[in-house]
Coordinates of C-alpha atoms and ligand atoms in Angstrom, one line a residue:
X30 CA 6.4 18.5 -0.7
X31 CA 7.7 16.9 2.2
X32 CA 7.2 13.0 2.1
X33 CA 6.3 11.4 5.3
X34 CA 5.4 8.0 3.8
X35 CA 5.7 5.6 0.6
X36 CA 3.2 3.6 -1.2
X37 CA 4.3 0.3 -2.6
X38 CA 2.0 -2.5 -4.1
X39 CA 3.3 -5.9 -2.6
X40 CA 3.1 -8.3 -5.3
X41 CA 2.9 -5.5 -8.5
X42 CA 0.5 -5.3 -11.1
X43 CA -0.7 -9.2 -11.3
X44 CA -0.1 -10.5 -7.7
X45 CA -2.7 -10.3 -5.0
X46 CA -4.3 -6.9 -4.0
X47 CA -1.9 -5.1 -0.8
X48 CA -0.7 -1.7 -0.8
X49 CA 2.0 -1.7 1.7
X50 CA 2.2 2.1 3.2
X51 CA 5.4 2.7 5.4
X52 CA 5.7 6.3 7.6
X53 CA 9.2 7.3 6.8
X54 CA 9.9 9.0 10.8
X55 CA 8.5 6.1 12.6
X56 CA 8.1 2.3 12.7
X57 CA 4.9 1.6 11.7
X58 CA 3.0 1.2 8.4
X59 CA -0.5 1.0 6.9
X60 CA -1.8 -1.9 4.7
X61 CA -5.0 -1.6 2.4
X62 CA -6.2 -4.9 1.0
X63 CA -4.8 -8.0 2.6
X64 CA -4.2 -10.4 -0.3
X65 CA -0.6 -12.6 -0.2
X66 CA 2.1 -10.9 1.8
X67 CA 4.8 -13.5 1.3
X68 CA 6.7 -11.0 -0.3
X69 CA 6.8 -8.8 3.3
X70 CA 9.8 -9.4 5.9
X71 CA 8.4 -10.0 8.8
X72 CA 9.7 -6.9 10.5
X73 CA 7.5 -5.3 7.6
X74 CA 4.5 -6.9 9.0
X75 CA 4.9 -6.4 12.8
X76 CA 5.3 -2.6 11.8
X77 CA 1.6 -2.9 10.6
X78 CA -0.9 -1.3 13.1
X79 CA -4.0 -0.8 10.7
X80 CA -5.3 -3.2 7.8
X81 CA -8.2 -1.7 5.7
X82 CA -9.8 -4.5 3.8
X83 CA -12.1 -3.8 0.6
X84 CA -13.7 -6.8 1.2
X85 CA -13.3 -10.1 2.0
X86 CA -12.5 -12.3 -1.5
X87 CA -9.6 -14.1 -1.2
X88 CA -7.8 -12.8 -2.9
X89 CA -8.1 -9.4 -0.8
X90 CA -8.1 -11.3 2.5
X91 CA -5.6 -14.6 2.2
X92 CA -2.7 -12.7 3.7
X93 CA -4.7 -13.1 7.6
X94 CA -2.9 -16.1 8.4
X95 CA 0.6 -14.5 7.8
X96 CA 0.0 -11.3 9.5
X97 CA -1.4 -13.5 12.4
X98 CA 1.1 -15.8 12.4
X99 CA 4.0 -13.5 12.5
X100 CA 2.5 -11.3 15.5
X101 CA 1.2 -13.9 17.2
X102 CA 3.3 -13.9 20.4
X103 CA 3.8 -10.0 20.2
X104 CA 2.6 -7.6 23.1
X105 CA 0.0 -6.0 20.0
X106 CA -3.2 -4.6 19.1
X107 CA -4.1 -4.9 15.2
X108 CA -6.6 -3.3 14.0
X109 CA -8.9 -4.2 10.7
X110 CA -11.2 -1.9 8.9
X111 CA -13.7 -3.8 6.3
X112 CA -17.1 -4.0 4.7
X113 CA -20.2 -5.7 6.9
X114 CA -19.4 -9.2 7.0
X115 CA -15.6 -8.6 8.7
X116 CA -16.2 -9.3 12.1
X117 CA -17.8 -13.1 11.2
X118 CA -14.8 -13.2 8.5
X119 CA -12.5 -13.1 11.4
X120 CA -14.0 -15.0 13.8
X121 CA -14.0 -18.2 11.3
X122 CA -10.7 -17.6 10.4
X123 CA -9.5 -17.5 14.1
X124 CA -12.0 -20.6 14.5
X125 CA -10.1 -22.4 12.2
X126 CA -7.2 -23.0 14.8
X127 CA -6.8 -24.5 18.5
X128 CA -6.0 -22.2 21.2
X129 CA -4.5 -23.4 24.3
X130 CA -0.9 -22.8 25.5
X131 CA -1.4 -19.4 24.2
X132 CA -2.6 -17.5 27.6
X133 CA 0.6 -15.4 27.7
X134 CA 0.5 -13.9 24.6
X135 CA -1.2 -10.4 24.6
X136 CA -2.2 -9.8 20.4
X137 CA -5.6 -8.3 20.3
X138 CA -7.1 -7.8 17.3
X139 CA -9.7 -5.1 17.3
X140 CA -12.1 -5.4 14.0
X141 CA -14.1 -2.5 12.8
X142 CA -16.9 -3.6 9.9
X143 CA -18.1 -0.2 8.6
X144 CA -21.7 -0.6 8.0
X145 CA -24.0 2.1 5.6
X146 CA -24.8 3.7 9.0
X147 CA -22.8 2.3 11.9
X148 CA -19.5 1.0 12.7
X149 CA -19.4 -1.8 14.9
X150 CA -15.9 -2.4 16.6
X151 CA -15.3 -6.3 18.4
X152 CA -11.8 -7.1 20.1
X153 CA -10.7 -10.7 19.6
X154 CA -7.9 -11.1 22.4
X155 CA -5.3 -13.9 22.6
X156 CA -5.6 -14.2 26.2
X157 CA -9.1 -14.9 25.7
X158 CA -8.6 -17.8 23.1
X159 CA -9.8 -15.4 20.4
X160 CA -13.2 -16.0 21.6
X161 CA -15.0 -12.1 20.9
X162 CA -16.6 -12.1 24.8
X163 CA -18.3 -8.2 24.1
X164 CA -21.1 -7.3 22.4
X165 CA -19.9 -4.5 19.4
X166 CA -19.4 -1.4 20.4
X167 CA -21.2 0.6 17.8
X168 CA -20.7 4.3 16.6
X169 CA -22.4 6.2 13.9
X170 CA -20.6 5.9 10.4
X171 CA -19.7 9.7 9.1
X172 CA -16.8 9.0 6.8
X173 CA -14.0 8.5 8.4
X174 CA -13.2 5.1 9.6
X175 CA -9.4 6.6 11.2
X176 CA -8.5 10.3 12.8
X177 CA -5.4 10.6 14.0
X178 CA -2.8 13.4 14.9
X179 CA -0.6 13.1 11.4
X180 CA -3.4 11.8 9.2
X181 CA -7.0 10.6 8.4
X182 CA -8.4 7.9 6.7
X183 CA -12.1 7.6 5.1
X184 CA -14.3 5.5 3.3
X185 CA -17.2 5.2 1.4
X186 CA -19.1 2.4 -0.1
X187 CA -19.0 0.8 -3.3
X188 CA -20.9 -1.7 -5.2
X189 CA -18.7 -4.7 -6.7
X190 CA -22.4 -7.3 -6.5
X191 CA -21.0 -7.3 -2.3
X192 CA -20.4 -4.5 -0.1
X193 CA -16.6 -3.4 -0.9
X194 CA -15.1 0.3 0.7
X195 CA -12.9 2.8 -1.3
X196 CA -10.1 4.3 1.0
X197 CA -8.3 7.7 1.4
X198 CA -5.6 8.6 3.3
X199 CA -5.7 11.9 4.1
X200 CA -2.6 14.0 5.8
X201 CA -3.0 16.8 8.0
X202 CA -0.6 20.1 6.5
X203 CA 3.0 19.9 6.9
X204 CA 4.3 22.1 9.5
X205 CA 8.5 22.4 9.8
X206 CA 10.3 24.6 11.9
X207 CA 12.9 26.8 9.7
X208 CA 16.0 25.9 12.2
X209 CA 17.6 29.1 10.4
X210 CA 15.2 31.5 11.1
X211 CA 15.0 30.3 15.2
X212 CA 19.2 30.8 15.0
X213 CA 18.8 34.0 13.9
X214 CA 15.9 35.5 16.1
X215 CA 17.7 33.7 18.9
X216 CA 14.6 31.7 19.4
X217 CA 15.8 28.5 21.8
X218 CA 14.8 25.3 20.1
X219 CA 12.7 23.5 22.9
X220 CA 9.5 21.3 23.1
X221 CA 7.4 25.0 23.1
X222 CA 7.7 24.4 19.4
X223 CA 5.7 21.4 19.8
X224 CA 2.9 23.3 21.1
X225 CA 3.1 26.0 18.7
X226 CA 2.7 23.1 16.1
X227 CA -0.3 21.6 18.2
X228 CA -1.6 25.1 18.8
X229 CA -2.2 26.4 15.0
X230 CA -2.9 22.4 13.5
X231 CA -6.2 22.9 16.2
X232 CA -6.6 26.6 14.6
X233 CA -6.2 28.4 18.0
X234 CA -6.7 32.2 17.6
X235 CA -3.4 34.5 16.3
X236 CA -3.2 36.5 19.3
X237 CA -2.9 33.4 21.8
X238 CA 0.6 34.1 23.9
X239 CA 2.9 32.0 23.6
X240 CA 6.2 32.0 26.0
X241 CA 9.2 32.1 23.6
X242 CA 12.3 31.0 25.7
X243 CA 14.9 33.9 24.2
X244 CA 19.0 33.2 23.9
X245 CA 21.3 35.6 24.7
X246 CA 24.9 33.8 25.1
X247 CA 24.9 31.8 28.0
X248 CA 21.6 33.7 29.1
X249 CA 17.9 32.2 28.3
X250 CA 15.5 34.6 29.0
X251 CA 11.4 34.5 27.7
X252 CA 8.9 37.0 26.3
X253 CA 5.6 36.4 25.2
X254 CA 4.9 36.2 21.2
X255 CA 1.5 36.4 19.4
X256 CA 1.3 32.6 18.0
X257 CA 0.3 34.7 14.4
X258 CA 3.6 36.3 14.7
X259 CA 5.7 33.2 15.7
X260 CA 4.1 31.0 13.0
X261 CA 4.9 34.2 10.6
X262 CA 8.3 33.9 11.0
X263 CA 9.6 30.5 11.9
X264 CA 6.9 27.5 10.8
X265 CA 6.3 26.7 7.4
X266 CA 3.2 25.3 5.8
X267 CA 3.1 22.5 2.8
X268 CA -0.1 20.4 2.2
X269 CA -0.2 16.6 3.1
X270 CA -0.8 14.7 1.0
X271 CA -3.9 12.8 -0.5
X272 CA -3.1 8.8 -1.4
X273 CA -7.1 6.9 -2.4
X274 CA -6.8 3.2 -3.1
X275 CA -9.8 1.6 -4.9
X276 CA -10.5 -2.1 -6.3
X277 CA -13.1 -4.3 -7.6
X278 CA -15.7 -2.1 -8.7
X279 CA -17.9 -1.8 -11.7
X280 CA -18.1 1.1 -13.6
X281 CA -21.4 2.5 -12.5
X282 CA -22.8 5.8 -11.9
X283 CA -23.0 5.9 -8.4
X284 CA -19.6 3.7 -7.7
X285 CA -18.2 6.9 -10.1
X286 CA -19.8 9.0 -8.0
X287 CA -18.2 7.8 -4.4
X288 CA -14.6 7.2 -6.1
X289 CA -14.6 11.2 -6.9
X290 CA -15.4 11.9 -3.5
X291 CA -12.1 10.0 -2.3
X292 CA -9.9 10.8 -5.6
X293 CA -10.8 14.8 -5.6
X294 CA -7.5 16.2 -6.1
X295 CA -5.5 13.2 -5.0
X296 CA -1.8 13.2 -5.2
X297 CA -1.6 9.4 -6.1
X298 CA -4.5 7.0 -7.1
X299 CA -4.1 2.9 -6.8
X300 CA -6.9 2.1 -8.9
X301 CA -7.5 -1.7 -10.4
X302 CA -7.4 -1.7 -14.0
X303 CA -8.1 -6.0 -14.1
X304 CA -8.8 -5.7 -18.1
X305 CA -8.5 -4.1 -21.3
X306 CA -11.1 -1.8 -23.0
X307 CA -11.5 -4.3 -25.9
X308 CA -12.4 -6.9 -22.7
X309 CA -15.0 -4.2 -21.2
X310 CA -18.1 -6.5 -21.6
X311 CA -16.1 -9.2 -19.4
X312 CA -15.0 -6.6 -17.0
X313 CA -18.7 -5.2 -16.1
X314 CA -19.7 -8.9 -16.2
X315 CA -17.2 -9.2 -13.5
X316 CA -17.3 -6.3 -11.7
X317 CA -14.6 -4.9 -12.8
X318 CA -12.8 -1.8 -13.9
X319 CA -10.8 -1.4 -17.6
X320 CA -7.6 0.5 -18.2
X321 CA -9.5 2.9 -19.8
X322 CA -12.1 3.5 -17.7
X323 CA -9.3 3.6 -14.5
X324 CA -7.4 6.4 -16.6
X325 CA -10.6 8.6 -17.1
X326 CA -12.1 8.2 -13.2
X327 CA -8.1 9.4 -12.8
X328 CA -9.2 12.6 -15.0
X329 CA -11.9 12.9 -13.7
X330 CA -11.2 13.0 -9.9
X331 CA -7.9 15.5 -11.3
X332 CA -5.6 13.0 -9.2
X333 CA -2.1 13.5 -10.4
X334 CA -0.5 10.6 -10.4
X335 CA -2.1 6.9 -11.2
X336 CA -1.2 3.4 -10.6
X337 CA -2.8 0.3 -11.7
X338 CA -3.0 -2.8 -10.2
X339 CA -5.4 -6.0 -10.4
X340 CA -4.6 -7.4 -13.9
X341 CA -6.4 -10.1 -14.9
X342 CA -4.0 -13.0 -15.6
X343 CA -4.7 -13.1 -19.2
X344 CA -2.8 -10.3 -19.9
X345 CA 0.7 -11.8 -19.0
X346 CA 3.0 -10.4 -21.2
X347 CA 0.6 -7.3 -22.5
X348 CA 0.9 -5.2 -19.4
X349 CA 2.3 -2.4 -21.3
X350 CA -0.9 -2.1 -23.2
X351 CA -2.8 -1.8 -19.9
X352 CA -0.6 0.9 -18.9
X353 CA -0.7 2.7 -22.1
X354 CA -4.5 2.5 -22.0
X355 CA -5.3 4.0 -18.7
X356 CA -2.0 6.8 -19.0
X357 CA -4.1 7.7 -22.7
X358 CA -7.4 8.3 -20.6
X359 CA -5.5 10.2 -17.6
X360 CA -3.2 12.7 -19.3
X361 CA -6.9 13.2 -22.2
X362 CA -7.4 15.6 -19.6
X363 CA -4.3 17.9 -20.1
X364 CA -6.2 19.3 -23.6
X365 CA -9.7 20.7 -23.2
X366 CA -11.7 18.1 -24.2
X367 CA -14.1 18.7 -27.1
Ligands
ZN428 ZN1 -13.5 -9.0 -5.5
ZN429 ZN1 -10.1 -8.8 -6.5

């Protein structure tokens, strides 16, 4: 599978929730969940475009001041996806501060609270002292809270006694060039194969021409290719993959419900695991998720590979349990279970 980006949890299994996601071709990186982010370099941070929040306890939301403070005078927009609630969040946090002498600096931050129904959008510019001068924007909710060329990212709601999202980053297929293959046909490399990419990613028809610019020594001449033929013999196909991050949740029907809709057949799960089975009383009086109960919704969902995070404190020194515990419920699934 070709890898275009890598996961890491910021502060491991017991720090604050923030999975840093860095694209491995270009600068720029994903967060989800916005606890401490001491442990970033700051060039880590300004390479952060998009923040999706769960929701706004602390512990999932303390890290604002350092993301703010480090792009403060940058030329910027930031943009934070988050439960209803977000847009206020961030308005008393900017609140919090004095903002004159800051005119020059051009950081917007855009915040988009994802409602049941509608996602309202509210830019909070430097320029402007922070002070949101719009009305929301509103769009209709369908899922997706991000579409862009290389990847998606959706959403769904889940219960954790407030309104807390469960992310998925989708990829769109893989599509390389075999440099070989073009050598051998004769095929000039050239941006064309950019629009060959563009072309069958939007699932134009197989007959559509396409000019094919044709090497012949020092000679470049061109004929025109089916796009079915040209994708046949020089562009190769590999899935993207699926990554779902999901925290603070009780184990409830409906929560399961919405978590397999983002974990179907996920390549990597970041699920919280904050205590042991033998805690699981504590953990639904919490709102919380078990080892065990993370390793089956892994099962269950068929995601191949799992990671736990969120560990209660209490379990200092035991984390090997917690990982024994939810790998035990995961890999149950190998056998047919009777
Ligand atoms: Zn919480
Ligand atoms: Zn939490």
């Amino acid at each position: 599978m070709t890898r275009s980006f890598e996961a890491r949890l910021v502060n491991g299994g017991f720090g604050d929730p923030a999975l840093y996601l860095g694209f491995l071709h270009e600068r720029r990186a994903l967060l989800f969940d916005l606890g401490e982010i001491d442990a970033l370099r700051p060039r880590e941070v300004l390479a952060v475009g998009d923040v999706f929040v769960t929701h706004t306890h602390i512990d999932h939301f303390i890290g604002f001041d350092r993301l703010l403070r480090i792009m403060l005078n940058r030329d910027k927009t930031v943009r934070l996806y988050g439960p209803e609630g977000l847009i206020a969040n961030v308005a008393g946090k900017l609140a919090g501060y004095t903002w004159n002498l800051v005119e020059d600096y051009r950081l917007k931050m855009e915040v988009h609270e994802i409602g049941p129904r509608l996602v309202r959008r509210v830019t909070f510019s430097c320029r402007n002292r922070f002070r949101a001068r719009t009305r929301p924007h509103a769009r209709r909710f369908d899922g997706v809270v991000l579409a862009e060329e290389g990847f998606t990212v959706e959403a769904r709601h889940l219960d954790h006694a407030v309104p807390c999202l469960g992310f998925a980053l989708q990829e769109r297929v893989h599509l390389n060039v075999n440099g070989d293959r073009l050598r051998r046909l004769g095929w000039e490399v050239g941006p064309w194969l950019s629009r060959v990419k563009a072309a069958i990613r939007s699932g134009k028809p197989g007959e559509t021409p396409v000019r094919v610019p044709l090497r012949t020594g020092d000679h470049v001449r061109s004929r025109t290719l089916p796009l079915s033929e040209i994708a046949a013999a020089a562009v190769m196909e590999t899935p993207g993959e699926r990554l779902a991050y999901v925290t603070d949740i009780r184990r409830t029907p409906e929560n399961e419900r919405r978590v397999l809709e983002l974990a179907r057949g996920a390549d990597h799960l970041f699920c919280e695991a904050a205590f042991l089975e033998r805690d699981a009383d504590h953990a639904e009086r919490k709102h919380h998720l078990t080892a065990r109960q993370a390793g089956e919704i892994a099962r269950l969902a068929g995601a191949r590979r799992l990671t736990i995070f969120h560990f209660s404190p209490k379990y200092e020194g035991e984390e090997a349990l917690l990982r024994e515990e939810a790998a035990a419920a995961h890999e149950a699934g190998i056998a047919p279970v009777t």
